[in-house]
């Protein structure tokens, strides 16, 4: 009898992905989508060689020590701040993520959130639904222009580049960017983007979008000091990760009109949202859905599944994040 590797799918996922994995593995699915505490996750992972994770499951040294048979965790997300990569490498556990397949979808959403924020779309919709539209006035819900303005992209990876291309080619924006390292000249030309310091970007951009990965260094990259450098007419959009923006400082800046508006798809401590943000009119709030189209989510799920199959069956993962012996 062939013994098949055991894997846990930590959250509900497309039924066809469960079926695909069941061809290779003894699968424990979680189609009821129960949310497990860290100790419940450890209990679920006993005897498992693989985990299909969504990005909310913390994989750290304590979990790894308690799950000695684990060999791979495959995130159905491009972000992997739920993984302690050093601890995983030390424990010989492979980490994989799901890059590329979500790039254009996420860039579309980043641009949509920018437009909704600058042009006050959500505020206008709430205003209309509340029956407040009784007369028109010349400055009613007047926002900021996108076309011809300066777009500042912080984090110029694949998604950041997609947003820069949309801004430069589609809307005639001047694009400036800040990144850990400067892009090569050909990529800069393709995105029509110029590299600037973070401080210059904060001071000169009309619209700033955050698309960088979360790291300890990126924690509260945008706080009270940075918000104070921005133009009072500026908008800030965060589709990266909660914790990159100090949400309390942002709420204060929106309340005091230090900046004009913000669009947030990610939050510190999500799904909880800073209560003050919920009360402010000049912020558009969405529940971490930047990559949420069905074709893209299916592609992400397939890539996570293919990483499990690639590693546990063929020893060839597609998108590894670390090297293990
Ligand atoms: C990602 O892929 O990292 C997105 O934020 C969805 O979790």
mmCIF file of C-alpha atoms and ligand atoms in Angstrom:
data_model
loop_
_atom_site.group_PDB
_atom_site.id
_atom_site.type_symbol
_atom_site.label_atom_id
_atom_site.label_comp_id
_atom_site.label_asym_id
_atom_site.label_seq_id
_atom_site.Cartn_x
_atom_site.Cartn_y
_atom_site.Cartn_z
ATOM 1 C CA UNK A 1 0.000 0.000 0.000
ATOM 2 C CA UNK A 2 1.330 3.437 -0.945
ATOM 3 C CA UNK A 3 1.299 5.822 1.992
ATOM 4 C CA UNK A 4 0.308 9.260 0.798
ATOM 5 C CA UNK A 5 1.571 12.428 2.502
ATOM 6 C CA UNK A 6 -0.942 14.106 4.773
ATOM 7 C CA UNK A 7 -1.831 17.740 4.334
ATOM 8 C CA UNK A 8 -4.057 20.203 6.133
ATOM 9 C CA UNK A 9 -5.968 22.909 4.258
ATOM 10 C CA UNK A 10 -6.249 25.530 6.979
ATOM 11 C CA UNK A 11 -9.214 27.483 5.567
ATOM 12 C CA UNK A 12 -12.099 26.880 3.200
ATOM 13 C CA UNK A 13 -11.052 26.925 -0.442
ATOM 14 C CA UNK A 14 -12.467 26.160 -3.912
ATOM 15 C CA UNK A 15 -13.846 22.569 -3.909
ATOM 16 C CA UNK A 16 -11.875 21.817 -7.082
ATOM 17 C CA UNK A 17 -8.664 22.602 -5.224
ATOM 18 C CA UNK A 18 -9.589 20.161 -2.450
ATOM 19 C CA UNK A 19 -10.303 17.564 -5.161
ATOM 20 C CA UNK A 20 -7.020 18.283 -6.946
ATOM 21 C CA UNK A 21 -5.018 17.863 -3.739
ATOM 22 C CA UNK A 22 -6.919 14.701 -2.824
ATOM 23 C CA UNK A 23 -5.440 13.008 -5.919
ATOM 24 C CA UNK A 24 -1.999 13.182 -4.301
ATOM 25 C CA UNK A 25 -2.520 13.495 -0.571
ATOM 26 C CA UNK A 26 -4.560 12.410 2.384
ATOM 27 C CA UNK A 27 -6.289 15.736 2.789
ATOM 28 C CA UNK A 28 -7.875 17.252 5.893
ATOM 29 C CA UNK A 29 -9.935 20.165 4.567
ATOM 30 C CA UNK A 30 -11.626 22.897 6.583
ATOM 31 C CA UNK A 31 -14.596 23.662 4.344
ATOM 32 C CA UNK A 32 -16.553 24.858 7.391
ATOM 33 C CA UNK A 33 -13.882 27.595 7.536
ATOM 34 C CA UNK A 34 -13.325 27.317 11.271
ATOM 35 C CA UNK A 35 -10.895 29.890 12.620
ATOM 36 C CA UNK A 36 -8.339 28.140 14.821
ATOM 37 C CA UNK A 37 -6.308 29.517 17.683
ATOM 38 C CA UNK A 38 -2.545 28.834 17.464
ATOM 39 C CA UNK A 39 -2.914 25.785 19.740
ATOM 40 C CA UNK A 40 -5.858 24.468 17.714
ATOM 41 C CA UNK A 41 -3.779 24.881 14.546
ATOM 42 C CA UNK A 42 -0.962 22.899 16.174
ATOM 43 C CA UNK A 43 -3.449 20.169 17.090
ATOM 44 C CA UNK A 44 -4.800 20.091 13.519
ATOM 45 C CA UNK A 45 -1.277 19.838 12.089
ATOM 46 C CA UNK A 46 -0.262 16.758 14.086
ATOM 47 C CA UNK A 47 1.086 14.107 11.714
ATOM 48 C CA UNK A 48 0.795 16.437 8.682
ATOM 49 C CA UNK A 49 3.628 16.885 6.177
ATOM 50 C CA UNK A 50 2.066 19.854 4.416
ATOM 51 C CA UNK A 51 -0.094 22.871 5.196
ATOM 52 C CA UNK A 52 -2.098 24.947 2.719
ATOM 53 C CA UNK A 53 -2.264 28.328 4.434
ATOM 54 C CA UNK A 54 -4.043 31.552 3.526
ATOM 55 C CA UNK A 55 -1.785 34.101 5.188
ATOM 56 C CA UNK A 56 -3.505 34.436 8.552
ATOM 57 C CA UNK A 57 -1.907 31.384 10.160
ATOM 58 C CA UNK A 58 1.213 32.206 12.144
ATOM 59 C CA UNK A 59 3.957 29.663 11.425
ATOM 60 C CA UNK A 60 6.636 30.287 14.057
ATOM 61 C CA UNK A 61 9.239 28.435 16.105
ATOM 62 C CA UNK A 62 6.714 27.294 18.732
ATOM 63 C CA UNK A 63 4.409 25.787 16.112
ATOM 64 C CA UNK A 64 7.306 24.187 14.236
ATOM 65 C CA UNK A 65 8.658 22.591 17.415
ATOM 66 C CA UNK A 66 5.223 21.117 18.097
ATOM 67 C CA UNK A 67 4.768 19.826 14.525
ATOM 68 C CA UNK A 68 7.989 17.910 13.763
ATOM 69 C CA UNK A 69 6.602 16.110 10.719
ATOM 70 C CA UNK A 70 5.761 19.327 8.863
ATOM 71 C CA UNK A 71 7.796 19.803 5.667
ATOM 72 C CA UNK A 72 6.088 22.617 3.766
ATOM 73 C CA UNK A 73 3.663 25.505 4.291
ATOM 74 C CA UNK A 74 2.221 26.876 1.058
ATOM 75 C CA UNK A 75 0.605 30.307 1.359
ATOM 76 C CA UNK A 76 -2.240 31.198 -0.971
ATOM 77 C CA UNK A 77 -1.020 34.801 -0.859
ATOM 78 C CA UNK A 78 1.914 36.737 -2.211
ATOM 79 C CA UNK A 79 2.529 38.217 1.257
ATOM 80 C CA UNK A 80 4.100 35.915 3.808
ATOM 81 C CA UNK A 81 4.426 37.950 6.988
ATOM 82 C CA UNK A 82 2.648 35.081 8.762
ATOM 83 C CA UNK A 83 5.799 32.995 8.217
ATOM 84 C CA UNK A 84 8.851 33.233 10.452
ATOM 85 C CA UNK A 85 11.160 32.346 7.570
ATOM 86 C CA UNK A 86 14.286 31.997 9.717
ATOM 87 C CA UNK A 87 12.506 29.606 12.077
ATOM 88 C CA UNK A 88 11.121 27.643 9.122
ATOM 89 C CA UNK A 89 14.542 27.357 7.509
ATOM 90 C CA UNK A 90 16.082 26.279 10.817
ATOM 91 C CA UNK A 91 13.380 23.624 11.185
ATOM 92 C CA UNK A 92 13.859 22.433 7.590
ATOM 93 C CA UNK A 93 10.347 23.506 6.590
ATOM 94 C CA UNK A 94 9.874 24.936 3.098
ATOM 95 C CA UNK A 95 7.823 28.118 2.703
ATOM 96 C CA UNK A 96 6.143 29.072 -0.556
ATOM 97 C CA UNK A 97 3.946 31.997 -1.581
ATOM 98 C CA UNK A 98 1.737 32.789 -4.594
ATOM 99 C CA UNK A 99 3.325 35.650 -6.566
ATOM 100 C CA UNK A 100 2.691 36.926 -10.123
ATOM 101 C CA UNK A 101 -0.774 35.449 -10.668
ATOM 102 C CA UNK A 102 -2.382 38.304 -8.719
ATOM 103 C CA UNK A 103 -0.259 41.205 -9.958
ATOM 104 C CA UNK A 104 -2.589 42.829 -12.492
ATOM 105 C CA UNK A 105 -5.775 42.193 -10.473
ATOM 106 C CA UNK A 106 -4.216 43.774 -7.398
ATOM 107 C CA UNK A 107 -2.858 46.712 -9.396
ATOM 108 C CA UNK A 108 -6.372 47.265 -10.820
ATOM 109 C CA UNK A 109 -7.774 47.385 -7.303
ATOM 110 C CA UNK A 110 -5.056 49.710 -6.024
ATOM 111 C CA UNK A 111 -5.882 52.120 -8.800
ATOM 112 C CA UNK A 112 -9.622 51.783 -8.192
ATOM 113 C CA UNK A 113 -9.145 52.530 -4.489
ATOM 114 C CA UNK A 114 -7.005 55.530 -5.347
ATOM 115 C CA UNK A 115 -9.707 56.873 -7.650
ATOM 116 C CA UNK A 116 -12.519 56.176 -5.184
ATOM 117 C CA UNK A 117 -10.550 57.979 -2.479
ATOM 118 C CA UNK A 118 -9.456 61.032 -4.459
ATOM 119 C CA UNK A 119 -12.871 61.474 -6.119
ATOM 120 C CA UNK A 120 -14.820 60.832 -2.887
ATOM 121 C CA UNK A 121 -16.935 58.077 -4.425
ATOM 122 C CA UNK A 122 -17.801 56.203 -1.234
ATOM 123 C CA UNK A 123 -18.645 59.445 0.539
ATOM 124 C CA UNK A 124 -20.861 60.468 -2.399
ATOM 125 C CA UNK A 125 -22.635 57.138 -2.354
ATOM 126 C CA UNK A 126 -23.301 57.338 1.391
ATOM 127 C CA UNK A 127 -24.539 60.915 0.940
ATOM 128 C CA UNK A 128 -26.974 59.910 -1.785
ATOM 129 C CA UNK A 129 -28.274 56.807 0.029
ATOM 130 C CA UNK A 130 -28.833 58.871 3.170
ATOM 131 C CA UNK A 131 -31.216 61.097 1.201
ATOM 132 C CA UNK A 132 -28.956 64.138 1.629
ATOM 133 C CA UNK A 133 -28.864 64.962 -2.102
ATOM 134 C CA UNK A 134 -31.635 67.512 -2.189
ATOM 135 C CA UNK A 135 -29.848 70.082 -4.349
ATOM 136 C CA UNK A 136 -26.703 70.371 -6.459
ATOM 137 C CA UNK A 137 -23.955 72.857 -5.686
ATOM 138 C CA UNK A 138 -20.804 73.795 -7.561
ATOM 139 C CA UNK A 139 -18.433 72.369 -4.948
ATOM 140 C CA UNK A 140 -20.489 69.408 -3.794
ATOM 141 C CA UNK A 141 -18.124 66.511 -2.996
ATOM 142 C CA UNK A 142 -15.336 68.109 -5.019
ATOM 143 C CA UNK A 143 -12.226 65.949 -4.855
ATOM 144 C CA UNK A 144 -8.722 65.825 -6.288
ATOM 145 C CA UNK A 145 -7.733 65.132 -9.892
ATOM 146 C CA UNK A 146 -5.963 61.937 -10.804
ATOM 147 C CA UNK A 147 -4.977 62.770 -14.396
ATOM 148 C CA UNK A 148 -1.911 64.950 -14.657
ATOM 149 C CA UNK A 149 -1.152 64.701 -10.918
ATOM 150 C CA UNK A 150 1.908 63.178 -9.260
ATOM 151 C CA UNK A 151 1.648 59.579 -8.119
ATOM 152 C CA UNK A 152 4.080 58.370 -5.459
ATOM 153 C CA UNK A 153 4.520 54.598 -5.245
ATOM 154 C CA UNK A 154 6.255 53.216 -2.164
ATOM 155 C CA UNK A 155 7.284 49.620 -2.905
ATOM 156 C CA UNK A 156 8.060 49.148 -6.567
ATOM 157 C CA UNK A 157 7.753 45.382 -6.921
ATOM 158 C CA UNK A 158 5.544 43.769 -9.531
ATOM 159 C CA UNK A 159 2.288 45.240 -8.182
ATOM 160 C CA UNK A 160 3.817 48.683 -7.639
ATOM 161 C CA UNK A 161 5.069 48.641 -11.217
ATOM 162 C CA UNK A 162 1.586 47.681 -12.442
ATOM 163 C CA UNK A 163 0.113 50.677 -10.637
ATOM 164 C CA UNK A 164 2.839 52.967 -11.967
ATOM 165 C CA UNK A 165 2.137 51.816 -15.544
ATOM 166 C CA UNK A 166 -1.594 52.450 -15.098
ATOM 167 C CA UNK A 167 -0.912 55.924 -13.729
ATOM 168 C CA UNK A 168 1.678 56.968 -16.307
ATOM 169 C CA UNK A 169 0.216 55.412 -19.445
ATOM 170 C CA UNK A 170 -3.492 55.523 -18.644
ATOM 171 C CA UNK A 171 -3.843 58.789 -16.746
ATOM 172 C CA UNK A 172 -0.846 60.871 -17.763
ATOM 173 C CA UNK A 173 0.419 60.990 -14.195
ATOM 174 C CA UNK A 174 3.957 61.895 -13.282
ATOM 175 C CA UNK A 175 5.173 58.838 -11.368
ATOM 176 C CA UNK A 176 7.797 58.936 -8.643
ATOM 177 C CA UNK A 177 8.724 55.946 -6.522
ATOM 178 C CA UNK A 178 10.694 54.871 -3.509
ATOM 179 C CA UNK A 179 11.948 51.339 -3.016
ATOM 180 C CA UNK A 180 14.616 49.500 -1.050
ATOM 181 C CA UNK A 181 16.669 49.395 -4.242
ATOM 182 C CA UNK A 182 16.422 51.398 -7.418
ATOM 183 C CA UNK A 183 14.960 49.648 -10.476
ATOM 184 C CA UNK A 184 17.017 49.152 -13.628
ATOM 185 C CA UNK A 185 16.730 51.856 -16.275
ATOM 186 C CA UNK A 186 14.616 49.739 -18.651
ATOM 187 C CA UNK A 187 11.962 49.052 -15.970
ATOM 188 C CA UNK A 188 11.954 52.701 -14.916
ATOM 189 C CA UNK A 189 11.397 53.695 -18.551
ATOM 190 C CA UNK A 190 8.599 51.141 -18.979
ATOM 191 C CA UNK A 191 6.820 52.536 -15.899
ATOM 192 C CA UNK A 192 7.831 56.137 -16.730
ATOM 193 C CA UNK A 193 8.855 56.346 -13.073
ATOM 194 C CA UNK A 194 11.637 58.308 -11.361
ATOM 195 C CA UNK A 195 13.353 57.191 -8.177
ATOM 196 C CA UNK A 196 13.240 59.682 -5.284
ATOM 197 C CA UNK A 197 13.939 59.599 -1.553
ATOM 198 C CA UNK A 198 11.062 58.731 0.742
ATOM 199 C CA UNK A 199 11.044 62.280 2.084
ATOM 200 C CA UNK A 200 10.828 63.836 -1.381
ATOM 201 C CA UNK A 201 8.047 61.466 -2.333
ATOM 202 C CA UNK A 202 6.058 62.336 0.789
ATOM 203 C CA UNK A 203 6.487 66.052 0.181
ATOM 204 C CA UNK A 204 5.769 66.169 -3.546
ATOM 205 C CA UNK A 205 3.262 63.422 -4.436
ATOM 206 C CA UNK A 206 -0.423 64.271 -4.787
ATOM 207 C CA UNK A 207 -1.372 60.638 -4.274
ATOM 208 C CA UNK A 208 0.695 58.066 -2.413
ATOM 209 C CA UNK A 209 0.142 54.341 -2.649
ATOM 210 C CA UNK A 210 1.823 51.756 -0.434
ATOM 211 C CA UNK A 211 2.634 48.433 -2.075
ATOM 212 C CA UNK A 212 5.652 47.220 -0.118
ATOM 213 C CA UNK A 213 5.912 43.933 1.797
ATOM 214 C CA UNK A 214 5.544 44.044 5.574
ATOM 215 C CA UNK A 215 8.762 43.681 7.562
ATOM 216 C CA UNK A 216 9.951 44.841 10.965
ATOM 217 C CA UNK A 217 11.664 47.787 9.205
ATOM 218 C CA UNK A 218 8.414 48.712 7.438
ATOM 219 C CA UNK A 219 6.392 48.798 10.691
ATOM 220 C CA UNK A 220 4.782 52.251 10.999
ATOM 221 C CA UNK A 221 6.717 53.468 7.953
ATOM 222 C CA UNK A 222 3.916 56.023 7.707
ATOM 223 C CA UNK A 223 3.247 57.660 11.069
ATOM 224 C CA UNK A 224 2.574 61.155 12.372
ATOM 225 C CA UNK A 225 5.929 62.532 11.163
ATOM 226 C CA UNK A 226 5.499 61.226 7.621
ATOM 227 C CA UNK A 227 1.841 62.319 7.416
ATOM 228 C CA UNK A 228 2.894 65.821 8.429
ATOM 229 C CA UNK A 229 5.283 65.942 5.466
ATOM 230 C CA UNK A 230 2.497 65.179 2.981
ATOM 231 C CA UNK A 231 0.492 67.876 1.184
ATOM 232 C CA UNK A 232 -2.791 68.836 2.891
ATOM 233 C CA UNK A 233 -4.494 67.947 -0.417
ATOM 234 C CA UNK A 234 -2.814 64.524 -0.624
ATOM 235 C CA UNK A 235 -4.414 61.093 -0.557
ATOM 236 C CA UNK A 236 -2.819 57.981 0.916
ATOM 237 C CA UNK A 237 -3.739 54.467 -0.193
ATOM 238 C CA UNK A 238 -2.589 51.290 1.579
ATOM 239 C CA UNK A 239 -3.026 47.955 -0.205
ATOM 240 C CA UNK A 240 0.165 46.502 1.294
ATOM 241 C CA UNK A 241 -0.247 45.285 4.867
ATOM 242 C CA UNK A 242 -1.684 46.539 8.107
ATOM 243 C CA UNK A 243 1.013 47.828 10.447
ATOM 244 C CA UNK A 244 2.875 49.688 7.679
ATOM 245 C CA UNK A 245 0.651 52.667 8.509
ATOM 246 C CA UNK A 246 0.144 53.788 12.097
ATOM 247 C CA UNK A 247 -3.658 53.717 11.907
ATOM 248 C CA UNK A 248 -4.151 55.888 15.009
ATOM 249 C CA UNK A 249 -1.828 58.557 13.579
ATOM 250 C CA UNK A 250 -3.638 58.333 10.251
ATOM 251 C CA UNK A 251 -7.034 58.756 11.904
ATOM 252 C CA UNK A 252 -5.725 61.885 13.636
ATOM 253 C CA UNK A 253 -4.299 63.220 10.346
ATOM 254 C CA UNK A 254 -7.626 62.647 8.569
ATOM 255 C CA UNK A 255 -9.563 64.248 11.413
ATOM 256 C CA UNK A 256 -7.251 67.288 11.497
ATOM 257 C CA UNK A 257 -7.089 67.525 7.678
ATOM 258 C CA UNK A 258 -3.313 67.094 7.735
ATOM 259 C CA UNK A 259 -4.021 65.111 4.566
ATOM 260 C CA UNK A 260 -7.213 65.112 2.516
ATOM 261 C CA UNK A 261 -8.207 61.461 2.347
ATOM 262 C CA UNK A 262 -7.133 57.840 2.623
ATOM 263 C CA UNK A 263 -8.100 54.528 1.052
ATOM 264 C CA UNK A 264 -7.354 51.452 3.121
ATOM 265 C CA UNK A 265 -7.664 47.798 2.179
ATOM 266 C CA UNK A 266 -5.487 46.554 5.063
ATOM 267 C CA UNK A 267 -5.458 47.404 8.764
ATOM 268 C CA UNK A 268 -3.452 46.961 11.932
ATOM 269 C CA UNK A 269 -5.003 43.982 13.729
ATOM 270 C CA UNK A 270 -7.507 43.250 10.937
ATOM 271 C CA UNK A 271 -10.300 42.240 10.745
ATOM 272 C CA UNK A 272 -10.614 44.754 13.585
ATOM 273 C CA UNK A 273 -10.502 48.343 12.354
ATOM 274 C CA UNK A 274 -9.426 51.358 14.385
ATOM 275 C CA UNK A 275 -12.837 52.641 15.573
ATOM 276 C CA UNK A 276 -12.053 56.253 14.736
ATOM 277 C CA UNK A 277 -11.458 55.375 11.077
ATOM 278 C CA UNK A 278 -15.013 54.037 10.933
ATOM 279 C CA UNK A 279 -16.382 57.443 11.923
ATOM 280 C CA UNK A 280 -14.415 59.582 9.458
ATOM 281 C CA UNK A 281 -15.974 60.613 6.128
ATOM 282 C CA UNK A 282 -12.677 61.064 4.267
ATOM 283 C CA UNK A 283 -11.511 57.458 4.289
ATOM 284 C CA UNK A 284 -12.567 54.603 2.019
ATOM 285 C CA UNK A 285 -12.402 51.252 3.798
ATOM 286 C CA UNK A 286 -12.389 47.832 2.111
ATOM 287 C CA UNK A 287 -11.884 44.407 3.751
ATOM 288 C CA UNK A 288 -8.522 43.196 2.306
ATOM 289 C CA UNK A 289 -9.926 42.369 -1.132
ATOM 290 C CA UNK A 290 -7.284 43.732 -3.514
ATOM 291 C CA UNK A 291 -6.691 40.336 -5.138
ATOM 292 C CA UNK A 292 -10.332 39.255 -4.918
ATOM 293 C CA UNK A 293 -11.547 38.262 -8.351
ATOM 294 C CA UNK A 294 -12.586 34.653 -8.782
ATOM 295 C CA UNK A 295 -10.119 33.875 -11.610
ATOM 296 C CA UNK A 296 -7.236 35.360 -9.639
ATOM 297 C CA UNK A 297 -8.153 33.674 -6.366
ATOM 298 C CA UNK A 298 -8.422 30.374 -8.253
ATOM 299 C CA UNK A 299 -5.007 30.943 -9.824
ATOM 300 C CA UNK A 300 -3.543 31.695 -6.375
ATOM 301 C CA UNK A 301 -5.111 28.542 -4.933
ATOM 302 C CA UNK A 302 -3.794 26.462 -7.840
ATOM 303 C CA UNK A 303 -0.302 27.845 -7.333
ATOM 304 C CA UNK A 304 -0.362 27.014 -3.602
ATOM 305 C CA UNK A 305 -1.620 23.504 -4.442
ATOM 306 C CA UNK A 306 1.039 23.090 -7.135
ATOM 307 C CA UNK A 307 3.704 24.063 -4.620
ATOM 308 C CA UNK A 308 2.528 21.300 -2.258
ATOM 309 C CA UNK A 309 2.418 18.765 -5.090
ATOM 310 C CA UNK A 310 5.686 20.061 -6.547
ATOM 311 C CA UNK A 311 7.544 19.710 -3.255
ATOM 312 C CA UNK A 312 6.021 16.724 -1.485
ATOM 313 C CA UNK A 313 5.601 14.587 -4.618
ATOM 314 C CA UNK A 314 8.233 15.821 -7.100
ATOM 315 C CA UNK A 315 10.697 17.670 -4.804
ATOM 316 C CA UNK A 316 10.358 20.720 -7.075
ATOM 317 C CA UNK A 317 8.397 23.598 -5.540
ATOM 318 C CA UNK A 318 7.439 26.392 -7.952
ATOM 319 C CA UNK A 319 7.831 29.506 -5.835
ATOM 320 C CA UNK A 320 9.980 28.739 -2.781
ATOM 321 C CA UNK A 321 10.822 31.464 -0.290
ATOM 322 C CA UNK A 322 13.640 29.620 1.483
ATOM 323 C CA UNK A 323 16.077 26.808 0.879
ATOM 324 C CA UNK A 324 15.944 23.760 3.090
ATOM 325 C CA UNK A 325 18.041 20.637 3.218
HETATM 326 C C1 LIG B 1 -1.695 38.636 -0.668
HETATM 327 O O1 LIG B 1 -1.692 37.796 -1.573
HETATM 328 O O2 LIG B 1 -0.724 38.803 0.070
HETATM 329 C C2 LIG B 1 -2.923 39.436 -0.486
HETATM 330 O O3 LIG B 1 -2.786 40.407 0.485
HETATM 331 C C3 LIG B 1 -4.083 38.527 -0.168
HETATM 332 O O4 LIG B 1 -3.875 37.965 1.082
#
